[in-house]
Amino acid sequence: MSSANSGMSDETNPLCQVGLDRLRLRTSEKWHVYPRNVLPLFVAEMDVLLAEPVARALTDAVARGDTGYPAGTAYAEALAEFARKRWGWDGISVRRTAMMPDVMRGIVEVLDVISSPADAVVVNCPVYAPFYHFVEHTGRRIVEAPLGDDGRIDLAALEEAFARAAQHGPRPVYLLCNPHNPTGTVHTADELTAVAALAARHGVRVVSDEIHAPLVMPGAVFVPYLSVPGAENGMALMSASKAWNLAGLKAAVALAGPAAADDLARIPAWVQEGPSHLGVIAHTAALRDGIPWLDDLLDGLDANRGLLVDLLAEHLPGIRYRPGEGTYLAWLDCRQLGLGDDPAAVFLEHGEVALSSGPAFGTGGAGHARLNLATSPELLTEAVRRMTAATRTATTD
């Protein structure tokens, strides 16, 4: 299945613009960590060129020597307009925003103003591995609330985790991943409203990581946490970095609900000076002028989801894969293959394809691997070929 088979042409699909030889010239993490013979589909970088409006904004800034410190509210204003157009949400008040160096740094800063190291942080496992690393580095305890078998928030498990978290300190926090990484689950308005009610009942503050918000597939609807009833004292972090492949151009925005404005104001001014000025320029251009490119990308990702379903059904039917409604990540249940707790290690050793290790995502990650779909159909096909060969080798040794 190619992009053409899905109704797209290679000319309009951003995932078909860069060949393997050019990708291997890149020096970022995805194409630098492993030897040249390894096909990397692990870290959340996309195999795309910059959207033309973003590239133009950056080259124009460099041409005029505009490489100083970041200032102003253009990024937040662009995000507010994007939210109105994309999600029908008019709830971003620029006065209740602050620029952050990136989403994870923003989460740490928010944790520092709404809780103390004695307090616990609840997460839905399996979940983005840096949630564990960053939170534990602050001295806070992680309390896990496992997702349900359907990959969605289990409200009973969440309430039980909230109760346990409250035993460790007076200001517990729930670190929500919306959409969820690694499963690609897009939480519904009803689910998030129930979360807000539970949080209020147990005195838990909600911080929502919404970095994947623009990456929602056709037929699914992204719901900002701060848009639901009861979320007034919540906080959220957003960024254009994942959707437009701008991780190397650091910038994010912290958003506060109406009852959390004073908390946001306590984040030190020097933190808000941490983003890259070029990053702010790039993210602003993406949100204002990069929507047509994003739409083409989403079509390409949707085609890749279908392609992966077909490839696994034909070559690796033992892998269970439920396509997510959001992100460009595929959460693969490899337990039936008999490859142990860390199938990604087997795929790397025997197939020279690098996926993210499932156990790193916490409880529920054993026997799983995360695959980055944001590549060309040809490289995705080659990855499954290598995984198939690795499975045969590992299970016959």
Coordinates of N, CA and C in Angstrom, one line a residue, residues 110-111 114 158 162 172-177 192 195-200 203-210 225-226 230-237 255 257 260:
V110 N 5.8 23.6 36.4 CA 4.4 23.6 36.9 C 4.4 22.8 38.2
L111 N 5.0 21.6 38.2 CA 5.0 20.8 39.4 C 5.6 21.6 40.6
I114 N 2.9 24.0 42.1 CA 1.6 23.5 42.6 C 1.8 22.3 43.6
L158 N -8.0 4.9 38.5 CA -7.5 6.3 38.7 C -8.0 6.8 40.0
F162 N -5.6 8.1 43.0 CA -5.7 9.4 43.6 C -5.7 9.2 45.2
P172 N -1.4 16.3 45.8 CA -1.1 15.4 44.8 C -1.4 16.0 43.4
V173 N -0.7 15.4 42.4 CA -0.9 15.9 41.0 C -1.2 14.7 40.1
Y174 N -2.0 14.9 39.1 CA -2.2 13.9 38.1 C -1.6 14.4 36.8
L175 N -0.6 13.7 36.3 CA 0.0 14.1 35.0 C -0.7 13.3 33.9
L176 N -1.5 14.0 33.2 CA -2.3 13.4 32.1 C -1.6 13.5 30.8
C177 N -1.7 12.5 30.0 CA -1.1 12.5 28.6 C -2.3 12.5 27.6
L192 N -12.7 13.1 30.1 CA -12.0 14.2 30.8 C -12.9 14.9 31.8
V195 N -12.7 12.7 34.8 CA -11.4 12.9 35.4 C -11.4 14.2 36.3
A196 N -11.9 15.3 35.7 CA -12.0 16.6 36.5 C -12.8 16.4 37.8
A197 N -13.9 15.7 37.7 CA -14.7 15.5 38.9 C -14.0 14.6 39.9
L198 N -13.3 13.6 39.5 CA -12.5 12.8 40.4 C -11.4 13.6 41.1
A199 N -10.7 14.4 40.3 CA -9.6 15.2 40.8 C -10.1 16.2 41.8
A200 N -11.3 16.8 41.6 CA -11.8 17.7 42.6 C -12.2 17.0 43.9
G203 N -8.9 16.3 45.8 CA -8.0 17.4 45.9 C -6.7 17.2 45.1
V204 N -6.9 16.7 43.9 CA -5.7 16.5 43.0 C -5.7 17.5 41.9
R205 N -4.5 18.1 41.6 CA -4.4 19.1 40.5 C -4.0 18.3 39.3
V206 N -4.6 18.7 38.2 CA -4.3 18.0 36.9 C -3.4 18.9 36.0
V207 N -2.4 18.3 35.5 CA -1.5 18.9 34.5 C -1.5 18.0 33.3
S208 N -1.9 18.6 32.2 CA -2.1 17.8 30.9 C -1.0 18.1 29.9
D209 N -0.3 17.1 29.5 CA 0.7 17.1 28.4 C -0.1 16.9 27.1
E210 N -0.2 18.0 26.3 CA -1.0 18.0 25.1 C -0.1 18.3 23.9
Y225 N -8.0 19.5 27.8 CA -8.4 19.2 29.2 C -9.1 20.5 29.8
L226 N -8.5 21.6 29.5 CA -9.0 22.8 30.1 C -10.3 23.3 29.6
G230 N -15.1 21.7 35.3 CA -14.4 21.3 36.5 C -12.9 21.3 36.3
A231 N -12.4 21.8 35.1 CA -11.0 21.8 34.9 C -10.4 23.2 35.2
E232 N -11.1 24.1 35.9 CA -10.7 25.5 36.0 C -9.4 25.6 36.7
N233 N -9.0 24.7 37.6 CA -7.7 24.8 38.3 C -6.6 24.0 37.7
G234 N -6.9 23.4 36.5 CA -5.9 22.6 35.8 C -4.9 23.5 35.0
M235 N -3.9 22.8 34.5 CA -2.9 23.4 33.7 C -2.5 22.5 32.6
A236 N -2.1 23.0 31.5 CA -1.7 22.2 30.3 C -0.5 22.8 29.6
L237 N 0.2 21.9 28.9 CA 1.4 22.3 28.2 C 1.1 21.9 26.7
L255 N -0.4 26.7 29.7 CA -1.7 27.3 29.8 C -2.3 27.0 31.2
G257 N -5.8 27.2 33.6 CA -7.3 27.5 33.8 C -7.5 28.7 34.6
A260 N -6.2 28.9 38.0 CA -4.7 28.5 38.2 C -3.8 29.7 37.7

